[in-house]
N, CA, C and O of each residue as an XYZ file, in Angstrom:
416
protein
N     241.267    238.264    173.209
C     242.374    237.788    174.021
C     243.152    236.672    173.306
O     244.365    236.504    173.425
N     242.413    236.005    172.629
C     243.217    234.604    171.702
C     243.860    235.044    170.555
O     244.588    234.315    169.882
N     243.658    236.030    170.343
C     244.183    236.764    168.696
C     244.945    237.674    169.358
O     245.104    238.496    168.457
N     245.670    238.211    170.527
C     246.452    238.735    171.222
C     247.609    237.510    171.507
O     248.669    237.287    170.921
N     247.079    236.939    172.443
C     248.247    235.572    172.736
C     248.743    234.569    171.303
O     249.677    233.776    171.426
N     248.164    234.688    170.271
C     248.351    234.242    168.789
C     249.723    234.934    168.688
O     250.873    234.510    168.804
N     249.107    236.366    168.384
C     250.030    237.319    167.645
C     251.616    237.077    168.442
O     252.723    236.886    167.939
N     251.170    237.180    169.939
C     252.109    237.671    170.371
C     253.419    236.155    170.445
O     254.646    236.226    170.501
N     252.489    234.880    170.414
C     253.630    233.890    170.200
C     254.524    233.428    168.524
O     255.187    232.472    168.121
N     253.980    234.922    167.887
C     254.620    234.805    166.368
C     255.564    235.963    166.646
O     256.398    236.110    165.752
N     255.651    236.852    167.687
C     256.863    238.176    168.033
C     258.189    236.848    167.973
O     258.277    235.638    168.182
N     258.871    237.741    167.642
C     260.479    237.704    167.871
C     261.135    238.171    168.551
O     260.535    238.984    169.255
N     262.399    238.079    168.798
C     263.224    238.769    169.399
C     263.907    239.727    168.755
O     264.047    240.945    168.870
N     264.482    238.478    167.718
C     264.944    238.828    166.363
C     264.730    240.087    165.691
O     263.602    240.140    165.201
N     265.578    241.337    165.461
C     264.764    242.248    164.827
C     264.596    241.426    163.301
O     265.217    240.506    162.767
N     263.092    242.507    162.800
C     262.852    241.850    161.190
C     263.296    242.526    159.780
O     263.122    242.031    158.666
N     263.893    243.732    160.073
C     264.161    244.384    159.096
C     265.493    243.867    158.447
O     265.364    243.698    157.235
N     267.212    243.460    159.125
C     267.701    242.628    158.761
C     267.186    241.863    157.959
O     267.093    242.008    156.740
N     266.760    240.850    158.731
C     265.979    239.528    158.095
C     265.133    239.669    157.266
O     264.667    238.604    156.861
N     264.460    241.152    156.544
C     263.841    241.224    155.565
C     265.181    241.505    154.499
O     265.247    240.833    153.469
N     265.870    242.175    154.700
C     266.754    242.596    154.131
C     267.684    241.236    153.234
O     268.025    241.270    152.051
N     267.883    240.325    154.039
C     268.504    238.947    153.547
C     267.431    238.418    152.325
O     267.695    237.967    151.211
N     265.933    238.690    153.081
C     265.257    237.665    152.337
C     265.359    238.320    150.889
O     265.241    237.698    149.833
N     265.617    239.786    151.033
C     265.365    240.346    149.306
C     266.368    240.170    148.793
O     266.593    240.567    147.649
N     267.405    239.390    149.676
C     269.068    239.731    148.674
C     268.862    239.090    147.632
O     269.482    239.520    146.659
N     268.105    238.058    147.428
C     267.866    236.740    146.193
C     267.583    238.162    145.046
O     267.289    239.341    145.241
N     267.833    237.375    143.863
C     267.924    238.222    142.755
C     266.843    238.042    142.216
O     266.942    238.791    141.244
N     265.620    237.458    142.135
C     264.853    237.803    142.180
C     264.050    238.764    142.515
O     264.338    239.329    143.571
N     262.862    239.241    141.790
C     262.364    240.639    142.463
C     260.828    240.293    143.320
O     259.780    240.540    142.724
N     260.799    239.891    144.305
C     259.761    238.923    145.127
C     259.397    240.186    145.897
O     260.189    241.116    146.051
N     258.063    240.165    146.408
C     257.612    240.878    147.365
C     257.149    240.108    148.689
O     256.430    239.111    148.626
N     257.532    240.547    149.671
C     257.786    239.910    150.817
C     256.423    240.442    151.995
O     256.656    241.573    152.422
N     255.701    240.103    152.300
C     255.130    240.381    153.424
C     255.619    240.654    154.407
O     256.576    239.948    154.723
N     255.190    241.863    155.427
C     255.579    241.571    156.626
C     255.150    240.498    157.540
O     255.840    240.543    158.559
N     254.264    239.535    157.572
C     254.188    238.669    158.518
C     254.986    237.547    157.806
O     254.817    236.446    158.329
N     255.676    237.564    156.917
C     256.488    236.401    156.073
C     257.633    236.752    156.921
O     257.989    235.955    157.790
N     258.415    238.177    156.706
C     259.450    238.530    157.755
C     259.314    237.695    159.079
O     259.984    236.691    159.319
N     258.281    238.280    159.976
C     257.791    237.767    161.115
C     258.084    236.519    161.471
O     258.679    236.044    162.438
N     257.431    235.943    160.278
C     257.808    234.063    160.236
C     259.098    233.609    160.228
O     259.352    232.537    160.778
N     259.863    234.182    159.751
C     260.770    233.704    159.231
C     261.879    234.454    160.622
O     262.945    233.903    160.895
N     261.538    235.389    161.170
C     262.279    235.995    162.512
C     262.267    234.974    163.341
O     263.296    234.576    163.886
N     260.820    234.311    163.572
C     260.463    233.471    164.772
C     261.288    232.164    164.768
O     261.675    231.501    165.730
N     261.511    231.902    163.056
C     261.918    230.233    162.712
C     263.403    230.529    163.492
O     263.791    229.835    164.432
N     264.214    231.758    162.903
C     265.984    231.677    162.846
C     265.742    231.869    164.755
O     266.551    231.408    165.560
N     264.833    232.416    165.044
C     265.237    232.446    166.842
C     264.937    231.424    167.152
O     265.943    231.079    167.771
N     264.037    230.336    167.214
C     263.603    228.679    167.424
C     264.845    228.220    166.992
O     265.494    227.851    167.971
N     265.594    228.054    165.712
C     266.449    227.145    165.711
C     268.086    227.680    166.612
O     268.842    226.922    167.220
N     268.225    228.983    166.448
C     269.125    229.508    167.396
C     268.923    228.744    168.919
O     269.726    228.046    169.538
N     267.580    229.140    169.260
C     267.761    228.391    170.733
C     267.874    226.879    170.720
O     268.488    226.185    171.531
N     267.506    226.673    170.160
C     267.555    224.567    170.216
C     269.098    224.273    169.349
O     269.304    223.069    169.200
N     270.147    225.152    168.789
C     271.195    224.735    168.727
C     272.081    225.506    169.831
O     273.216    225.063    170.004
N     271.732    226.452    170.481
C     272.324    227.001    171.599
C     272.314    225.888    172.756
O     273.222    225.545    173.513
N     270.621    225.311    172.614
C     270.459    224.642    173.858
C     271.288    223.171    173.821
O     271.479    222.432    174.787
N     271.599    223.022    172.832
C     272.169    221.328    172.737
C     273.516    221.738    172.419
O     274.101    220.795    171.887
N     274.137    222.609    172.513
C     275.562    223.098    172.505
C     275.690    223.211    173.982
O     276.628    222.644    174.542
N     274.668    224.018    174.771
C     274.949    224.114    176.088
C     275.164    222.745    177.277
O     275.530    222.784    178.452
N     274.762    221.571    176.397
C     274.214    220.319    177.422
C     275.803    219.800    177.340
O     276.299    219.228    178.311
N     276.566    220.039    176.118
C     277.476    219.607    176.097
C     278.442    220.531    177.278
O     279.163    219.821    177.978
N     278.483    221.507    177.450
C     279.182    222.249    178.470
C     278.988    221.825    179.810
O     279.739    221.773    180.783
N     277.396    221.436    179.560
C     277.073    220.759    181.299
C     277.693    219.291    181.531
O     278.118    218.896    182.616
N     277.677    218.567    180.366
C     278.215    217.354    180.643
C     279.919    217.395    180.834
O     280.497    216.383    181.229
N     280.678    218.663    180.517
C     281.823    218.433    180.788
C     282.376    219.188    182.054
O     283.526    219.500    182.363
N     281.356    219.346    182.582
C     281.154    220.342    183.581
C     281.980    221.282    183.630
O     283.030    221.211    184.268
N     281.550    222.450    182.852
C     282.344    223.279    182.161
C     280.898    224.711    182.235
O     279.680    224.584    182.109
N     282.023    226.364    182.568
C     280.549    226.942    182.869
C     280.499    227.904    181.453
O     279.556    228.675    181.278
N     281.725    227.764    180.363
C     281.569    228.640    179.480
C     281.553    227.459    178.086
O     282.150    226.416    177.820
N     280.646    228.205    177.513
C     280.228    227.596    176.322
C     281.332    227.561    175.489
O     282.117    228.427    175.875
N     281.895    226.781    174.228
C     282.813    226.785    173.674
C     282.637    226.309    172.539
O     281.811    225.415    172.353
N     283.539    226.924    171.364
C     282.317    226.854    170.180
C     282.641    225.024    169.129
O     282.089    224.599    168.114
N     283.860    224.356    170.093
C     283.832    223.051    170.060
C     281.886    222.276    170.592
O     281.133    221.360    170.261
N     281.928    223.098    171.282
C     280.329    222.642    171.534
C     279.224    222.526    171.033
O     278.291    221.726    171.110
N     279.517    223.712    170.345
C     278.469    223.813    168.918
C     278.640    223.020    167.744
O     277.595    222.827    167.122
N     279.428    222.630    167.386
C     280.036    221.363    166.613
C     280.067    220.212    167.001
O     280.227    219.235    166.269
N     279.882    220.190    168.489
C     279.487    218.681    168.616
C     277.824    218.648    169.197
O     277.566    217.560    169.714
N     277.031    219.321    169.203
C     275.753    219.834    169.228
C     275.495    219.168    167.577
O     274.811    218.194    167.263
N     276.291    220.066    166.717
C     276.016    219.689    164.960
C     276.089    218.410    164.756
O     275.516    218.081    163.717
N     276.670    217.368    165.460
C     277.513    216.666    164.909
C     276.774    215.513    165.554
O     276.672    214.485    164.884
N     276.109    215.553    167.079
C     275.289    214.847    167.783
C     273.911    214.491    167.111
O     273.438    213.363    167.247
N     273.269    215.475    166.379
C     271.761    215.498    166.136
C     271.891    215.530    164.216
O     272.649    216.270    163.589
N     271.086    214.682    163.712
C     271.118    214.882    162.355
C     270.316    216.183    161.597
O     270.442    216.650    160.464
N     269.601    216.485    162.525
C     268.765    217.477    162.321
C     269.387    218.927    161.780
O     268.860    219.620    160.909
N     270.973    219.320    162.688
C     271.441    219.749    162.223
C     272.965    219.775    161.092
O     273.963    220.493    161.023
N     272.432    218.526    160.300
C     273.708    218.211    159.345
C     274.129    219.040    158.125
O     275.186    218.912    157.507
N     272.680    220.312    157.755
C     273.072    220.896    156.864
C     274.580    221.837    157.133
O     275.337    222.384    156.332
N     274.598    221.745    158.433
C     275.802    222.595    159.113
C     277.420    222.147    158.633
O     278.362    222.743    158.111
N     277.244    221.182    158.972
C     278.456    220.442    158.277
C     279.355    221.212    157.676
O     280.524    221.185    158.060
N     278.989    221.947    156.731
C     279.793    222.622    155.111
C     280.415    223.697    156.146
O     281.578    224.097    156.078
N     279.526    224.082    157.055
C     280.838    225.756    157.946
C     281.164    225.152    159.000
O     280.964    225.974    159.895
N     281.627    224.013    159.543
C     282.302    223.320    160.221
C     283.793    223.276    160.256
O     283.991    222.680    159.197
N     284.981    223.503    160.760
C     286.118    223.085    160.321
C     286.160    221.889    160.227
O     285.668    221.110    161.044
N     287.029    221.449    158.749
C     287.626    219.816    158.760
C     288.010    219.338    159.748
O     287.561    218.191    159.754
N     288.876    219.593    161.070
C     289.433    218.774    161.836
C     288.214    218.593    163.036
O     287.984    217.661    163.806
N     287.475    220.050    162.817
C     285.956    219.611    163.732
C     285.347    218.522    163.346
O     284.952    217.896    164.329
N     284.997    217.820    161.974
C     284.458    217.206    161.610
C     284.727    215.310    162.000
O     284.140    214.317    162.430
N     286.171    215.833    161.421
C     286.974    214.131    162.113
C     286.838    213.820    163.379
O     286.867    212.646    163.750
N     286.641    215.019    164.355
C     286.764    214.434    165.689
C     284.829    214.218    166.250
O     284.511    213.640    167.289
N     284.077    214.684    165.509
C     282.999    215.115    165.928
C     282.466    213.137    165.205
O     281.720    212.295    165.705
N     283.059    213.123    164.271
C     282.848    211.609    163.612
C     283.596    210.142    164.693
O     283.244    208.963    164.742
N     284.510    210.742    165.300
C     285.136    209.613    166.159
C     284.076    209.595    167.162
O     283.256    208.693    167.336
N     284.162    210.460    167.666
C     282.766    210.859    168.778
C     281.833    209.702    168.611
O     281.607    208.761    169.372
N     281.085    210.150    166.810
C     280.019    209.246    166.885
C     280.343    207.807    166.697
O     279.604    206.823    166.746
N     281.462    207.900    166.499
C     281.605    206.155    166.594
C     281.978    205.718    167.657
O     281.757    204.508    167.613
N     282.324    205.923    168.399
C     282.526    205.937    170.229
C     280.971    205.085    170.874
O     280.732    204.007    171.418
N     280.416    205.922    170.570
C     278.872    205.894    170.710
C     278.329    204.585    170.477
O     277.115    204.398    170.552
């Protein structure tokens, strides 16, 4: 039963064949496990939801019922965690997402 509830909190949603597919694009010639896939399904759906979810708080705080993808940029822009984001940000997202934090 513990090696059932294990397995099953390493499932995805994510399909893995895509996501195997990315991992081989590297030019390298690497062999990939399937539970490496797996892993790596579970990570991109974990961080999907925890930048969905802190994009969404911003919609609640403007009391607003549709998500907007200004939200997701200031989700990016709120948490350092997600700063590698930055670079696919628009520039003028960036200036305002920076006034923001100096507001603060």
């Amino acid at each position: 039963e513990e090696r059932t509830r294990a397995a099953g909190a390493a499932q995805s949603v994510l399909p893995s064949r895509p996501i195997h597919r990315i991992m081989k694009a590297d030019e390298g010639r690497y062999r990939i496990l399937k539970s490496g896939t797996r892993a790596m399904a579970k990570a991109v759906e974990l961080f999907i939801s925890e930048l969905a979810f802190e994009a969404f708080q911003t919609t609640v705080e403007e009391q607003r019922r549709i998500l907007k993808d200004s939200d997701v940029y200031d989700a990016i822009g709120r948490h350092d965690v997600f700063d590698f984001l930055v670079d696919v940000v628009p520039s003028e997202e960036i200036a305002r997402i920076r006034l923001h934090k100096m507001d603060e």
